[in-house]
Amino acid sequence: MGTDSLVEYAEKLKEKALYPQSLKLFKKALLYYSNTCNWERVFQCIFSLGDLYRMVGNFNLAVKSYSKAIDLARKQRNITGVADAQVGLGLSLRAQGKWKEAITLFHKSKKIYSKKSDSEGIAFVNWSEAGALRIKGDIIDAIRTFKKSHHLFRSLKHTSGISYCLCGLGGTSRIAGRLKDSLNYYADANKLFSRNNDTFGIAYSYCGIGNAYRMVNDYQRALVNFSKAMRHYKKIGDKVSSAYTLWSVGTTYKMTGEYKKSHENFKRAMLLFKSTRDPRGILYCKLGFGELNFLNGRMTTAKKQFNAALQESMKNSFALERCHAQTMLSFINGKRDNRCYNRLRLNMRFQGLPFNIP
């Protein structure tokens, strides 16, 4: 197989979510193109390696690859390449909780795409920014930005973009308390992903459907969908989304009173979050462990974990997670204070512990 054909095959494997296999081929191609000084192809390989490292949860290597790609694109005066690699870098930083740096990069790329009238680039960077706004805790603006991206992708008839926007809208609608909308968005996304045989997307939407059912207390259906999600994530060796699915399973068992199963799933999720260095995921596990300790009568330990989660949320400027930690602390101190959710313009009412965190 010629090297150009090797790259084409690697791209196809990447599209099929066969990330480890694709990674090996891009590394092989990169070595050849570097030796022959084919810098256009070198950029393609380094950029694709960034995508692959990000998808398997190796965010540090993703950051290094995208940073190299940006430098190379600048030397080649490849402005679109700079914009694309900046978005990739922003997505990697976003996954590490660095939403401020991510948004700065997204805005830089959006200016480039706008100057070039690149509608697909604008749609993708809007989707990326909406996800960062969600991590920031600005849920209403995140919904608005996902809708802008969705509108653009629909005008382009870009099925994959439409599907991922629907998932973004599903997650943000759930947090905003629009539970029926959340289920509908995820169900529509699942149909599109299934039609396109997008393994990652299918798993992602099944997890969202599970969370939508969890929020309306249909725990059995929630667990069925989480199980479907995990089967698909295992196929592609995904650590990042698997961790969030395990947290969702742990939260479901917490709500049904099966505290041992809940603890096991939080523990598995925590190990994955630590391996990908995801501060937000770690924070959610600390909240989960804190609740389980409270429910089992270990008040002192519960307070320590809630306080640790609060400190992490403040350190990373996670507004929503800060609200969760403050509310739980106020409850175990004998109060019930929902005001922080009102400030975030969310229709969320804390009724006590266990708390079905959206």
CSV table of C-alpha atoms in Angstrom, one decimal:
chain,number,residue,atom,x,y,z
A,1,MET,CA,0.0,0.0,0.0
A,2,GLY,CA,1.4,3.4,-1.0
A,3,THR,CA,1.7,6.1,1.7
A,4,ASP,CA,-1.1,8.2,0.3
A,5,SER,CA,-3.4,5.2,0.2
A,6,LEU,CA,-2.3,4.4,3.8
A,7,VAL,CA,-3.5,7.9,4.9
A,8,GLU,CA,-6.8,7.4,3.1
A,9,TYR,CA,-7.3,4.1,4.8
A,10,ALA,CA,-6.3,5.7,8.2
A,11,GLU,CA,-9.0,8.4,7.6
A,12,LYS,CA,-11.6,5.7,6.9
A,13,LEU,CA,-10.7,3.9,10.1
A,14,LYS,CA,-10.9,7.2,12.0
A,15,GLU,CA,-14.4,7.8,10.6
A,16,LYS,CA,-15.4,4.3,11.8
A,17,ALA,CA,-14.2,5.1,15.3
A,18,LEU,CA,-11.4,2.5,15.0
A,19,TYR,CA,-9.0,4.9,16.8
A,20,PRO,CA,-6.1,2.7,17.9
A,21,GLN,CA,-5.8,1.2,14.4
A,22,SER,CA,-6.0,4.6,12.7
A,23,LEU,CA,-3.4,6.0,15.1
A,24,LYS,CA,-0.8,3.4,14.2
A,25,LEU,CA,-1.2,4.1,10.5
A,26,PHE,CA,-1.0,7.9,10.9
A,27,LYS,CA,2.2,7.6,12.9
A,28,LYS,CA,3.7,5.4,10.1
A,29,ALA,CA,2.7,7.9,7.4
A,30,LEU,CA,4.0,10.8,9.5
A,31,LEU,CA,7.4,9.3,9.6
A,32,TYR,CA,7.5,8.8,5.9
A,33,TYR,CA,6.3,12.3,5.0
A,34,SER,CA,8.6,13.9,7.5
A,35,ASN,CA,11.6,12.2,5.9
A,36,THR,CA,10.5,13.3,2.4
A,37,CYS,CA,9.6,16.9,3.6
A,38,ASN,CA,6.1,16.7,2.3
A,39,TRP,CA,4.9,19.4,4.8
A,40,GLU,CA,1.3,19.5,3.6
A,41,ARG,CA,0.9,15.8,4.4
A,42,VAL,CA,2.9,16.2,7.6
A,43,PHE,CA,0.3,18.7,8.7
A,44,GLN,CA,-2.5,16.4,7.8
A,45,CYS,CA,-1.0,13.5,9.9
A,46,ILE,CA,-0.2,15.7,12.9
A,47,PHE,CA,-3.6,17.2,12.9
A,48,SER,CA,-5.3,13.8,12.6
A,49,LEU,CA,-3.1,12.5,15.4
A,50,GLY,CA,-4.4,15.3,17.6
A,51,ASP,CA,-8.0,14.3,16.8
A,52,LEU,CA,-7.3,10.7,17.6
A,53,TYR,CA,-5.4,11.4,20.9
A,54,ARG,CA,-8.4,13.6,21.9
A,55,MET,CA,-10.9,10.9,21.1
A,56,VAL,CA,-9.2,8.3,23.2
A,57,GLY,CA,-8.8,10.7,26.1
A,58,ASN,CA,-5.0,11.4,25.9
A,59,PHE,CA,-5.5,15.2,26.1
A,60,ASN,CA,-1.9,16.1,26.8
A,61,LEU,CA,-0.7,14.4,23.6
A,62,ALA,CA,-3.6,16.0,21.7
A,63,VAL,CA,-2.5,19.4,22.9
A,64,LYS,CA,1.1,18.8,21.8
A,65,SER,CA,-0.1,17.5,18.3
A,66,TYR,CA,-2.5,20.4,17.7
A,67,SER,CA,0.2,22.9,18.9
A,68,LYS,CA,2.7,21.5,16.4
A,69,ALA,CA,0.0,21.6,13.7
A,70,ILE,CA,-0.7,25.3,14.4
A,71,ASP,CA,3.1,26.1,14.1
A,72,LEU,CA,3.4,24.1,10.9
A,73,ALA,CA,0.3,25.7,9.3
A,74,ARG,CA,1.6,29.2,10.1
A,75,LYS,CA,4.9,28.4,8.4
A,76,GLN,CA,3.0,27.2,5.4
A,77,ARG,CA,0.7,30.2,5.5
A,78,ASN,CA,-2.2,27.8,5.7
A,79,ILE,CA,-4.7,30.1,7.5
A,80,THR,CA,-7.6,27.5,7.4
A,81,GLY,CA,-5.2,24.9,8.8
A,82,VAL,CA,-4.4,27.3,11.7
A,83,ALA,CA,-8.1,27.8,12.4
A,84,ASP,CA,-8.8,24.1,12.3
A,85,ALA,CA,-5.9,23.2,14.6
A,86,GLN,CA,-6.9,26.0,17.0
A,87,VAL,CA,-10.4,24.5,17.3
A,88,GLY,CA,-8.8,21.1,18.0
A,89,LEU,CA,-6.5,22.6,20.6
A,90,GLY,CA,-9.5,24.3,22.2
A,91,LEU,CA,-11.5,21.1,22.3
A,92,SER,CA,-8.6,19.4,24.1
A,93,LEU,CA,-8.3,22.2,26.6
A,94,ARG,CA,-12.1,22.2,27.1
A,95,ALA,CA,-11.9,18.5,28.0
A,96,GLN,CA,-9.4,19.4,30.7
A,97,GLY,CA,-11.7,22.0,32.2
A,98,LYS,CA,-9.9,25.0,30.7
A,99,TRP,CA,-13.0,26.5,29.1
A,100,LYS,CA,-11.6,30.1,29.2
A,101,GLU,CA,-8.6,29.3,27.1
A,102,ALA,CA,-10.8,27.2,24.8
A,103,ILE,CA,-13.3,30.0,24.2
A,104,THR,CA,-10.4,32.4,23.3
A,105,LEU,CA,-9.1,29.9,20.7
A,106,PHE,CA,-12.6,29.3,19.3
A,107,HIS,CA,-13.1,33.1,18.9
A,108,LYS,CA,-9.8,33.4,17.0
A,109,SER,CA,-10.8,30.6,14.6
A,110,LYS,CA,-14.3,32.0,14.1
A,111,LYS,CA,-12.8,35.3,12.8
A,112,ILE,CA,-10.7,33.3,10.3
A,113,TYR,CA,-13.7,31.3,9.2
A,114,SER,CA,-15.9,34.4,8.9
A,115,LYS,CA,-13.3,36.2,6.7
A,116,LYS,CA,-13.2,33.1,4.4
A,117,SER,CA,-17.1,32.7,4.5
A,118,ASP,CA,-16.5,29.2,5.7
A,119,SER,CA,-20.0,28.2,6.8
A,120,GLU,CA,-19.0,24.7,7.9
A,121,GLY,CA,-16.1,26.1,10.0
A,122,ILE,CA,-18.4,28.6,11.6
A,123,ALA,CA,-20.9,25.9,12.4
A,124,PHE,CA,-18.3,23.6,13.9
A,125,VAL,CA,-16.7,26.4,16.0
A,126,ASN,CA,-20.1,27.4,17.3
A,127,TRP,CA,-20.8,23.8,18.4
A,128,SER,CA,-17.3,23.8,20.1
A,129,GLU,CA,-18.0,27.1,21.9
A,130,ALA,CA,-21.4,25.9,23.0
A,131,GLY,CA,-19.8,22.9,24.8
A,132,ALA,CA,-17.3,25.3,26.5
A,133,LEU,CA,-20.2,27.5,27.7
A,134,ARG,CA,-21.9,24.4,29.1
A,135,ILE,CA,-18.7,23.6,31.2
A,136,LYS,CA,-18.5,27.3,32.2
A,137,GLY,CA,-22.1,26.9,33.6
A,138,ASP,CA,-23.7,29.4,31.2
A,139,ILE,CA,-26.4,26.9,30.1
A,140,ILE,CA,-28.8,29.4,28.5
A,141,ASP,CA,-26.1,30.8,26.2
A,142,ALA,CA,-24.9,27.3,25.5
A,143,ILE,CA,-28.4,26.3,24.2
A,144,ARG,CA,-28.6,29.5,22.1
A,145,THR,CA,-25.1,28.7,20.6
A,146,PHE,CA,-26.0,25.1,19.9
A,147,LYS,CA,-29.1,26.3,18.1
A,148,LYS,CA,-27.0,28.6,15.9
A,149,SER,CA,-24.7,25.8,15.0
A,150,HIS,CA,-27.7,23.4,14.4
A,151,HIS,CA,-29.3,25.9,12.0
A,152,LEU,CA,-26.0,26.3,10.0
A,153,PHE,CA,-25.5,22.5,9.8
A,154,ARG,CA,-29.0,22.0,8.6
A,155,SER,CA,-28.6,24.6,5.9
A,156,LEU,CA,-25.5,22.7,4.8
A,157,LYS,CA,-27.3,19.3,5.1
A,158,HIS,CA,-24.4,18.2,7.3
A,159,THR,CA,-25.9,15.1,9.0
A,160,SER,CA,-23.0,14.5,11.4
A,161,GLY,CA,-23.0,18.1,12.5
A,162,ILE,CA,-26.8,18.1,13.0
A,163,SER,CA,-26.6,15.0,15.1
A,164,TYR,CA,-23.9,16.3,17.4
A,165,CYS,CA,-25.8,19.6,17.9
A,166,LEU,CA,-28.9,17.6,18.8
A,167,CYS,CA,-26.8,15.8,21.5
A,168,GLY,CA,-25.5,19.1,22.8
A,169,LEU,CA,-29.1,20.5,22.9
A,170,GLY,CA,-30.2,17.3,24.7
A,171,GLY,CA,-27.6,17.7,27.5
A,172,THR,CA,-28.1,21.5,28.0
A,173,SER,CA,-31.9,21.1,27.9
A,174,ARG,CA,-31.7,18.5,30.6
A,175,ILE,CA,-29.7,20.9,32.9
A,176,ALA,CA,-32.1,23.7,32.1
A,177,GLY,CA,-35.0,21.4,33.3
A,178,ARG,CA,-36.5,20.9,29.8
A,179,LEU,CA,-36.7,17.2,30.2
A,180,LYS,CA,-39.1,16.3,27.4
A,181,ASP,CA,-37.0,18.4,25.0
A,182,SER,CA,-33.9,16.6,26.2
A,183,LEU,CA,-35.3,13.1,25.4
A,184,ASN,CA,-36.6,14.2,22.0
A,185,TYR,CA,-33.2,15.7,21.0
A,186,TYR,CA,-31.3,12.6,22.0
A,187,ALA,CA,-33.8,10.2,20.4
A,188,ASP,CA,-33.6,12.2,17.1
A,189,ALA,CA,-29.8,12.2,17.3
A,190,ASN,CA,-29.7,8.4,17.9
A,191,LYS,CA,-31.8,7.8,14.7
A,192,LEU,CA,-29.4,9.9,12.6
A,193,PHE,CA,-26.3,8.3,14.1
A,194,SER,CA,-27.7,4.8,13.6
A,195,ARG,CA,-28.5,5.6,10.0
A,196,ASN,CA,-24.9,6.7,9.4
A,197,ASN,CA,-23.4,3.9,11.5
A,198,ASP,CA,-21.6,6.3,13.7
A,199,THR,CA,-20.5,4.1,16.6
A,200,PHE,CA,-19.4,6.9,18.9
A,201,GLY,CA,-22.5,9.0,18.2
A,202,ILE,CA,-24.7,6.0,18.8
A,203,ALA,CA,-23.1,5.5,22.2
A,204,TYR,CA,-23.2,9.2,23.0
A,205,SER,CA,-26.9,9.5,22.2
A,206,TYR,CA,-27.8,6.3,24.2
A,207,CYS,CA,-26.1,7.8,27.2
A,208,GLY,CA,-28.1,10.9,26.8
A,209,ILE,CA,-31.4,9.0,26.4
A,210,GLY,CA,-30.5,7.1,29.6
A,211,ASN,CA,-29.9,10.4,31.5
A,212,ALA,CA,-33.2,11.8,30.1
A,213,TYR,CA,-35.0,8.8,31.5
A,214,ARG,CA,-33.1,9.0,34.8
A,215,MET,CA,-34.3,12.6,35.3
A,216,VAL,CA,-38.0,11.5,35.1
A,217,ASN,CA,-37.2,8.6,37.6
A,218,ASP,CA,-37.6,5.9,35.0
A,219,TYR,CA,-34.4,4.2,36.3
A,220,GLN,CA,-34.9,0.8,34.6
A,221,ARG,CA,-35.0,2.4,31.1
A,222,ALA,CA,-32.1,4.6,32.1
A,223,LEU,CA,-29.9,1.6,33.0
A,224,VAL,CA,-30.9,-0.2,29.7
A,225,ASN,CA,-29.7,2.7,27.7
A,226,PHE,CA,-26.5,3.2,29.7
A,227,SER,CA,-25.7,-0.5,29.1
A,228,LYS,CA,-26.2,0.0,25.3
A,229,ALA,CA,-23.9,3.1,25.5
A,230,MET,CA,-21.1,1.2,27.3
A,231,ARG,CA,-21.2,-1.7,24.8
A,232,HIS,CA,-20.5,0.8,22.0
A,233,TYR,CA,-17.9,2.7,23.9
A,234,LYS,CA,-16.0,-0.6,24.6
A,235,LYS,CA,-15.9,-1.2,20.9
A,236,ILE,CA,-13.8,1.9,20.3
A,237,GLY,CA,-11.8,1.9,23.5
A,238,ASP,CA,-13.3,5.3,24.7
A,239,LYS,CA,-12.3,6.4,28.2
A,240,VAL,CA,-13.8,9.8,28.3
A,241,SER,CA,-17.4,9.2,27.6
A,242,SER,CA,-17.3,5.8,29.3
A,243,ALA,CA,-16.4,7.6,32.5
A,244,TYR,CA,-19.4,9.9,32.3
A,245,THR,CA,-21.6,7.0,31.5
A,246,LEU,CA,-20.3,5.1,34.6
A,247,TRP,CA,-21.0,8.2,36.7
A,248,SER,CA,-24.6,8.3,35.3
A,249,VAL,CA,-25.0,4.6,36.2
A,250,GLY,CA,-23.6,5.3,39.7
A,251,THR,CA,-26.1,8.2,40.1
A,252,THR,CA,-29.0,6.0,39.0
A,253,TYR,CA,-28.1,3.3,41.6
A,254,LYS,CA,-27.7,6.1,44.2
A,255,MET,CA,-31.3,7.2,43.5
A,256,THR,CA,-32.6,3.6,43.8
A,257,GLY,CA,-30.9,3.0,47.1
A,258,GLU,CA,-28.4,0.5,45.8
A,259,TYR,CA,-25.5,2.3,47.4
A,260,LYS,CA,-22.9,-0.5,47.0
A,261,LYS,CA,-23.4,-0.6,43.2
A,262,SER,CA,-23.4,3.2,43.1
A,263,HIS,CA,-20.1,3.3,44.9
A,264,GLU,CA,-18.5,0.7,42.5
A,265,ASN,CA,-19.5,2.7,39.5
A,266,PHE,CA,-18.4,6.0,40.9
A,267,LYS,CA,-15.0,4.4,41.8
A,268,ARG,CA,-14.6,3.1,38.2
A,269,ALA,CA,-15.6,6.5,36.8
A,270,MET,CA,-13.1,8.2,39.1
A,271,LEU,CA,-10.2,6.1,37.9
A,272,LEU,CA,-11.0,6.9,34.3
A,273,PHE,CA,-11.4,10.6,35.1
A,274,LYS,CA,-8.0,10.6,36.8
A,275,SER,CA,-6.4,8.9,33.8
A,276,THR,CA,-7.8,11.6,31.4
A,277,ARG,CA,-7.1,14.4,34.0
A,278,ASP,CA,-10.7,15.6,33.8
A,279,PRO,CA,-11.2,18.0,36.8
A,280,ARG,CA,-15.0,18.3,36.2
A,281,GLY,CA,-15.5,14.5,36.1
A,282,ILE,CA,-13.4,14.1,39.3
A,283,LEU,CA,-15.5,16.8,40.9
A,284,TYR,CA,-18.8,15.0,40.1
A,285,CYS,CA,-17.4,11.7,41.6
A,286,LYS,CA,-16.5,13.6,44.8
A,287,LEU,CA,-20.1,14.9,45.0
A,288,GLY,CA,-21.3,11.3,44.5
A,289,PHE,CA,-19.1,9.9,47.2
A,290,GLY,CA,-20.1,12.7,49.5
A,291,GLU,CA,-23.8,11.9,49.0
A,292,LEU,CA,-23.2,8.2,49.6
A,293,ASN,CA,-21.3,9.0,52.8
A,294,PHE,CA,-24.1,11.3,54.0
A,295,LEU,CA,-26.8,8.6,53.2
A,296,ASN,CA,-24.8,6.1,55.1
A,297,GLY,CA,-24.5,8.4,58.2
A,298,ARG,CA,-20.9,9.5,57.7
A,299,MET,CA,-21.5,13.2,58.0
A,300,THR,CA,-17.9,14.3,58.6
A,301,THR,CA,-16.6,12.5,55.6
A,302,ALA,CA,-19.5,13.8,53.5
A,303,LYS,CA,-18.7,17.4,54.4
A,304,LYS,CA,-15.0,16.9,53.5
A,305,GLN,CA,-15.9,15.6,50.1
A,306,PHE,CA,-18.5,18.4,49.4
A,307,ASN,CA,-16.0,21.0,50.5
A,308,ALA,CA,-13.3,19.4,48.3
A,309,ALA,CA,-15.7,19.5,45.3
A,310,LEU,CA,-16.6,23.2,46.1
A,311,GLN,CA,-12.9,24.2,46.1
A,312,GLU,CA,-12.3,22.4,42.8
A,313,SER,CA,-15.3,24.1,41.3
A,314,MET,CA,-14.1,27.5,42.4
A,315,LYS,CA,-10.5,26.8,41.2
A,316,ASN,CA,-11.8,25.9,37.7
A,317,SER,CA,-14.6,28.5,37.6
A,318,PHE,CA,-17.3,25.8,37.1
A,319,ALA,CA,-20.5,27.8,38.0
A,320,LEU,CA,-23.0,24.9,37.9
A,321,GLU,CA,-20.8,22.5,39.8
A,322,ARG,CA,-20.1,25.2,42.4
A,323,CYS,CA,-23.9,25.6,42.8
A,324,HIS,CA,-24.3,21.8,43.3
A,325,ALA,CA,-21.6,21.7,46.0
A,326,GLN,CA,-22.9,24.8,47.8
A,327,THR,CA,-26.5,23.5,47.8
A,328,MET,CA,-25.5,20.1,49.2
A,329,LEU,CA,-23.4,21.7,51.9
A,330,SER,CA,-26.2,24.0,52.9
A,331,PHE,CA,-28.6,21.0,53.1
A,332,ILE,CA,-26.4,19.0,55.4
A,333,ASN,CA,-26.0,22.2,57.5
A,334,GLY,CA,-29.7,22.3,58.0
A,335,LYS,CA,-30.8,24.7,55.2
A,336,ARG,CA,-32.2,24.3,51.7
A,337,ASP,CA,-30.9,27.1,49.4
A,338,ASN,CA,-31.8,27.1,45.7
A,339,ARG,CA,-30.9,30.7,44.9
A,340,CYS,CA,-27.7,29.9,43.0
A,341,TYR,CA,-29.7,27.9,40.4
A,342,ASN,CA,-32.0,31.0,39.9
A,343,ARG,CA,-28.9,33.1,39.3
A,344,LEU,CA,-27.9,30.7,36.6
A,345,ARG,CA,-31.4,31.0,35.1
A,346,LEU,CA,-32.1,27.3,35.6
A,347,ASN,CA,-35.4,25.7,36.4
A,348,MET,CA,-33.8,23.4,39.0
A,349,ARG,CA,-35.2,22.7,42.4
A,350,PHE,CA,-33.1,20.9,45.0
A,351,GLN,CA,-35.3,18.7,47.2
A,352,GLY,CA,-32.7,17.1,49.4
A,353,LEU,CA,-30.3,14.1,49.3
A,354,PRO,CA,-30.0,11.9,47.3
A,355,PHE,CA,-30.0,14.6,44.6
A,356,ASN,CA,-30.7,13.4,41.0
A,357,ILE,CA,-28.0,15.7,39.5
A,358,PRO,CA,-28.9,16.5,35.8
